Amino acid sequence: MQRLKYVLSEVLVGLWRNVTMTVAMIITLAVSLAMLGASGLMYLQVNSMKDFYYDQIEVAIFLNNDVTDQQRSDLDNALKSDPLVAEVIYESKEQAHEKFKTMYADAPDLVNAVKPGQLPESFRVRLKNPEQFQQINDKYKNNEGVETIVDQQRLLDKIFNILGSVQNMALLAASIMAIAALLLVGNTIQVAAYSKRREVAVMKLVGASNWFIQAPFVLEAVVAGLIGSIIAFVGLFLGKLFLLDGSLRDLTELLTPLSWADVLLMFPLMAGVGALVSAVTAWVTLRFYLRV
Amino acid sequence: MIQLEHVTKTYPKASRPSLDEVSVGIEKGEFVFFIGPSGSGKSTIIKLLLHEVTPNQGRVVVNGRDVTSMRSWKIPNFRRSIGCVFQDFRLLPNRTAYENVAFALEVIGKTKAVARRVVPEVLELVGLGGKEHRYPHELSGGEQQRVAVARAFVNRPLILLADEPTGNLDPDTSIEIMRLLDRINRTGTTVVMVTHDSNIVNQMRRRVVEIESGRIVRDQARGVYG
Ligand SMILES: Nc1ncnc2c1ncn2[C@@H]1O[C@H](COP(=O)(O)OP(=O)(O)OP(=O)(O)O)[C@@H](O)[C@H]1O
Ligand SMILES: [Mg+2]
């Protein structure tokens, strides 16, 4: 109890003694943690989008213009009994035209240019496992009456690849900021240790345990890490409130919505990483600097 | 109590050893002066006993424990059985005499209540009764060294190491500090004192170990400086 009180008061005095450095350290910690949190959210988001879209994914098997009824019903039967297939829906030329009209309702010229019957009929196939497109393609592409087979997953994959690289960029930026933050933590701890060098020398001389000598400095770094993660969390919170739910609303409606629960989930992640990484940095710095 | 066995210490980058095959034994309760010219290796012996430096060869045994092979996490506890006084006092300038001594107790886990009981006692013992609440800059050099002795002794160590404790003091004050160390020795504490002060050595007539360029050249039971 006695020791705890001593250590805590040392921590507060230590952070205050060197305010400008402490502020710089906390800001860089906050920015890098916010970036970490943002890429964490992006990761969750991409996953939920994948679940959502891959669930609706279809393979479209377009039929020749001159397909016979026999060929069509053979293909229908083959698809319906195929173990890879979850669901088969037939789309006639008329239905295709209707869909096209609604899809491009705001481009009447385009709609008028395409006459009913010009668009091919197709089977819309939902696979049990969307990854198995290649097998479906190999199996049916040479069937009589089949024109082409199109996999919508290709398209989605491209989109997710872009999202993935954005996420990697955010992580990269977070790590670069993290290096800056760690250097600042190390430096702050060095300055703190220097300003208390007399106390540290006496403590070593009279046999204070290593953890007792180091604890105030390490805790100083941990407190800074926690404050940084709180600021980062507030940043994410405001980002969702004013950007995603505010000015960028139209864009975000295209995507699956980002839940508050996910944002909340980032707090323990950021606090944990912030506190742990600062503590380890401080500890390593002290090992070199104090040689305790 | 203290045993150096063929100890050789060469600092990194140094061309010749600071201590060369030194062997010396000190019994419990003894009072020993280490004398010798500057740079002969006296402070190095103190540092070896504190495990501030480790020998290149040989063994250092203190309180029956082999310091040479001691694991680093055991060193703090080991140091609690040794008190230390230096030429430059090493007091904390922003703490009073009382707080300087209490600090040494608190950082090894003693409660404030224990400090309140033993600190005034030991300050009285070193002759600083009534000056507990002075800061170091409000004390004379001799008084500051008394605070340092009180801090070294408050934990009742088995061994007291003093590296030129009178180096910064005038002759009269030096004699007073010397008397203090003598009194501490009479309580059963082993005292090892490094000094240049011939006056003190000649007055005390205790064991004298003389070192020159890292070798022991004289070890005399009731020696003089000479
Ligand atoms: N950290 C060090 N690195 C390199 N050489 C050192 C170091 N400390 C001491 N020495 C060398 O070791 C030798 C002995 O030093 P030591 O401090 O033991 O001498 P001393 O007898 O205490 O001298 P003085 O009476 O001046 O205090 C000296 O030659 C010194 O230069
Ligand atoms: Mg010396």
CSV table of N, CA and C in Angstrom, one decimal, chain A residues 46-96:
chain,number,residue,atom,x,y,z
A,46,VAL,N,-14.6,-5.4,-43.8
A,46,VAL,CA,-14.4,-6.2,-45.0
A,46,VAL,C,-14.9,-7.6,-44.8
A,47,ASN,N,-14.7,-8.1,-43.6
A,47,ASN,CA,-15.2,-9.5,-43.3
A,47,ASN,C,-16.7,-9.5,-43.4
A,48,SER,N,-17.4,-8.5,-42.8
A,48,SER,CA,-18.8,-8.6,-42.8
A,48,SER,C,-19.3,-8.4,-44.2
A,49,MET,N,-18.6,-7.5,-45.0
A,49,MET,CA,-19.1,-7.3,-46.3
A,49,MET,C,-18.9,-8.6,-47.1
A,50,LYS,N,-17.8,-9.3,-46.9
A,50,LYS,CA,-17.6,-10.5,-47.6
A,50,LYS,C,-18.7,-11.5,-47.3
A,51,ASP,N,-19.0,-11.6,-46.0
A,51,ASP,CA,-20.1,-12.5,-45.6
A,51,ASP,C,-21.4,-12.2,-46.4
A,52,PHE,N,-21.7,-10.9,-46.4
A,52,PHE,CA,-22.9,-10.4,-47.0
A,52,PHE,C,-22.9,-10.6,-48.5
A,53,TYR,N,-21.9,-10.2,-49.2
A,53,TYR,CA,-21.9,-10.2,-50.7
A,53,TYR,C,-21.7,-11.6,-51.2
A,54,TYR,N,-20.8,-12.4,-50.6
A,54,TYR,CA,-20.5,-13.7,-51.1
A,54,TYR,C,-21.7,-14.6,-50.9
A,55,ASP,N,-22.6,-14.2,-50.0
A,55,ASP,CA,-23.8,-15.0,-49.8
A,55,ASP,C,-24.7,-14.8,-51.0
A,56,GLN,N,-24.6,-13.6,-51.6
A,56,GLN,CA,-25.6,-13.3,-52.7
A,56,GLN,C,-24.9,-13.6,-54.1
A,57,ILE,N,-23.7,-14.1,-54.0
A,57,ILE,CA,-23.0,-14.2,-55.3
A,57,ILE,C,-23.6,-15.2,-56.2
A,58,GLU,N,-23.6,-14.9,-57.5
A,58,GLU,CA,-24.2,-15.9,-58.5
A,58,GLU,C,-23.2,-16.1,-59.6
A,59,VAL,N,-23.4,-17.3,-60.2
A,59,VAL,CA,-22.7,-17.6,-61.4
A,59,VAL,C,-23.7,-17.5,-62.5
A,60,ALA,N,-23.5,-16.7,-63.6
A,60,ALA,CA,-24.5,-16.6,-64.6
A,60,ALA,C,-24.1,-17.4,-65.8
A,61,ILE,N,-24.9,-18.4,-66.2
A,61,ILE,CA,-24.7,-19.2,-67.4
A,61,ILE,C,-25.6,-18.7,-68.5
A,62,PHE,N,-24.9,-18.0,-69.4
A,62,PHE,CA,-25.7,-17.4,-70.5
A,62,PHE,C,-25.9,-18.4,-71.6
A,63,LEU,N,-27.1,-18.4,-72.2
A,63,LEU,CA,-27.4,-19.5,-73.2
A,63,LEU,C,-27.3,-18.9,-74.6
A,64,ASN,N,-27.0,-19.7,-75.6
A,64,ASN,CA,-26.9,-19.3,-77.0
A,64,ASN,C,-28.3,-18.8,-77.5
A,65,ASN,N,-28.3,-18.0,-78.5
A,65,ASN,CA,-29.5,-17.5,-79.1
A,65,ASN,C,-30.4,-18.6,-79.6
A,66,ASP,N,-29.7,-19.6,-80.2
A,66,ASP,CA,-30.4,-20.7,-80.9
A,66,ASP,C,-30.5,-21.9,-80.0
A,67,VAL,N,-30.5,-21.8,-78.7
A,67,VAL,CA,-30.6,-22.9,-77.8
A,67,VAL,C,-32.0,-23.6,-78.0
A,68,THR,N,-32.0,-24.9,-77.9
A,68,THR,CA,-33.2,-25.7,-78.1
A,68,THR,C,-33.8,-25.9,-76.7
A,69,ASP,N,-35.1,-26.2,-76.7
A,69,ASP,CA,-35.8,-26.5,-75.5
A,69,ASP,C,-35.2,-27.7,-74.8
A,70,GLN,N,-34.8,-28.7,-75.6
A,70,GLN,CA,-34.2,-29.9,-75.0
A,70,GLN,C,-32.9,-29.6,-74.3
A,71,GLN,N,-32.0,-28.8,-75.0
A,71,GLN,CA,-30.7,-28.4,-74.3
A,71,GLN,C,-31.0,-27.6,-73.0
A,72,ARG,N,-32.0,-26.7,-73.1
A,72,ARG,CA,-32.3,-25.9,-71.9
A,72,ARG,C,-32.7,-26.8,-70.7
A,73,SER,N,-33.6,-27.7,-71.0
A,73,SER,CA,-34.1,-28.5,-69.8
A,73,SER,C,-33.1,-29.5,-69.4
A,74,ASP,N,-32.2,-30.0,-70.3
A,74,ASP,CA,-31.1,-30.9,-69.9
A,74,ASP,C,-30.2,-30.2,-68.9
A,75,LEU,N,-29.8,-28.9,-69.3
A,75,LEU,CA,-28.9,-28.1,-68.5
A,75,LEU,C,-29.6,-27.8,-67.1
A,76,ASP,N,-30.9,-27.5,-67.2
A,76,ASP,CA,-31.6,-27.2,-65.9
A,76,ASP,C,-31.5,-28.4,-65.0
A,77,ASN,N,-31.8,-29.6,-65.6
A,77,ASN,CA,-31.8,-30.8,-64.7
A,77,ASN,C,-30.4,-31.1,-64.2
A,78,ALA,N,-29.4,-30.9,-65.0
A,78,ALA,CA,-28.0,-31.2,-64.6
A,78,ALA,C,-27.6,-30.3,-63.5
A,79,LEU,N,-28.0,-29.0,-63.6
A,79,LEU,CA,-27.6,-28.0,-62.5
A,79,LEU,C,-28.4,-28.3,-61.2
A,80,LYS,N,-29.6,-28.7,-61.4
A,80,LYS,CA,-30.4,-28.9,-60.1
A,80,LYS,C,-29.9,-30.1,-59.4
A,81,SER,N,-29.3,-31.1,-60.1
A,81,SER,CA,-28.9,-32.3,-59.4
A,81,SER,C,-27.4,-32.2,-59.1
A,82,ASP,N,-26.8,-31.0,-59.4
A,82,ASP,CA,-25.3,-30.9,-59.2
A,82,ASP,C,-25.1,-30.6,-57.7
A,83,PRO,N,-24.2,-31.4,-57.1
A,83,PRO,CA,-23.9,-31.3,-55.6
A,83,PRO,C,-23.2,-29.9,-55.3
A,84,LEU,N,-22.6,-29.3,-56.2
A,84,LEU,CA,-21.9,-28.0,-56.0
A,84,LEU,C,-22.9,-26.8,-55.9
A,85,VAL,N,-24.1,-27.1,-56.4
A,85,VAL,CA,-25.1,-25.9,-56.6
A,85,VAL,C,-26.0,-25.8,-55.5
A,86,ALA,N,-26.3,-24.6,-55.0
A,86,ALA,CA,-27.2,-24.4,-53.9
A,86,ALA,C,-28.6,-24.1,-54.5
A,87,GLU,N,-28.6,-23.3,-55.5
A,87,GLU,CA,-29.9,-22.8,-56.0
A,87,GLU,C,-29.8,-22.4,-57.5
A,88,VAL,N,-30.8,-22.7,-58.3
A,88,VAL,CA,-30.8,-22.4,-59.7
A,88,VAL,C,-32.1,-21.6,-60.0
A,89,ILE,N,-31.9,-20.5,-60.7
A,89,ILE,CA,-33.0,-19.7,-61.1
A,89,ILE,C,-32.9,-19.4,-62.6
A,90,TYR,N,-33.9,-19.7,-63.3
A,90,TYR,CA,-33.9,-19.4,-64.8
A,90,TYR,C,-34.3,-18.0,-65.0
A,91,GLU,N,-33.6,-17.3,-65.9
A,91,GLU,CA,-34.0,-15.9,-66.3
A,91,GLU,C,-34.2,-15.9,-67.8
A,92,SER,N,-35.4,-15.6,-68.2
A,92,SER,CA,-35.7,-15.6,-69.6
A,92,SER,C,-35.3,-14.3,-70.3
A,93,LYS,N,-35.4,-14.2,-71.6
A,93,LYS,CA,-35.0,-13.0,-72.3
A,93,LYS,C,-35.8,-11.8,-71.8
A,94,GLU,N,-37.1,-12.1,-71.6
A,94,GLU,CA,-38.0,-11.0,-71.2
A,94,GLU,C,-37.6,-10.5,-69.8
A,95,GLN,N,-37.3,-11.4,-68.9
A,95,GLN,CA,-37.0,-11.0,-67.5
A,95,GLN,C,-35.7,-10.2,-67.5
A,96,ALA,N,-34.7,-10.7,-68.4
A,96,ALA,CA,-33.5,-10.0,-68.5
A,96,ALA,C,-33.7,-8.6,-68.9
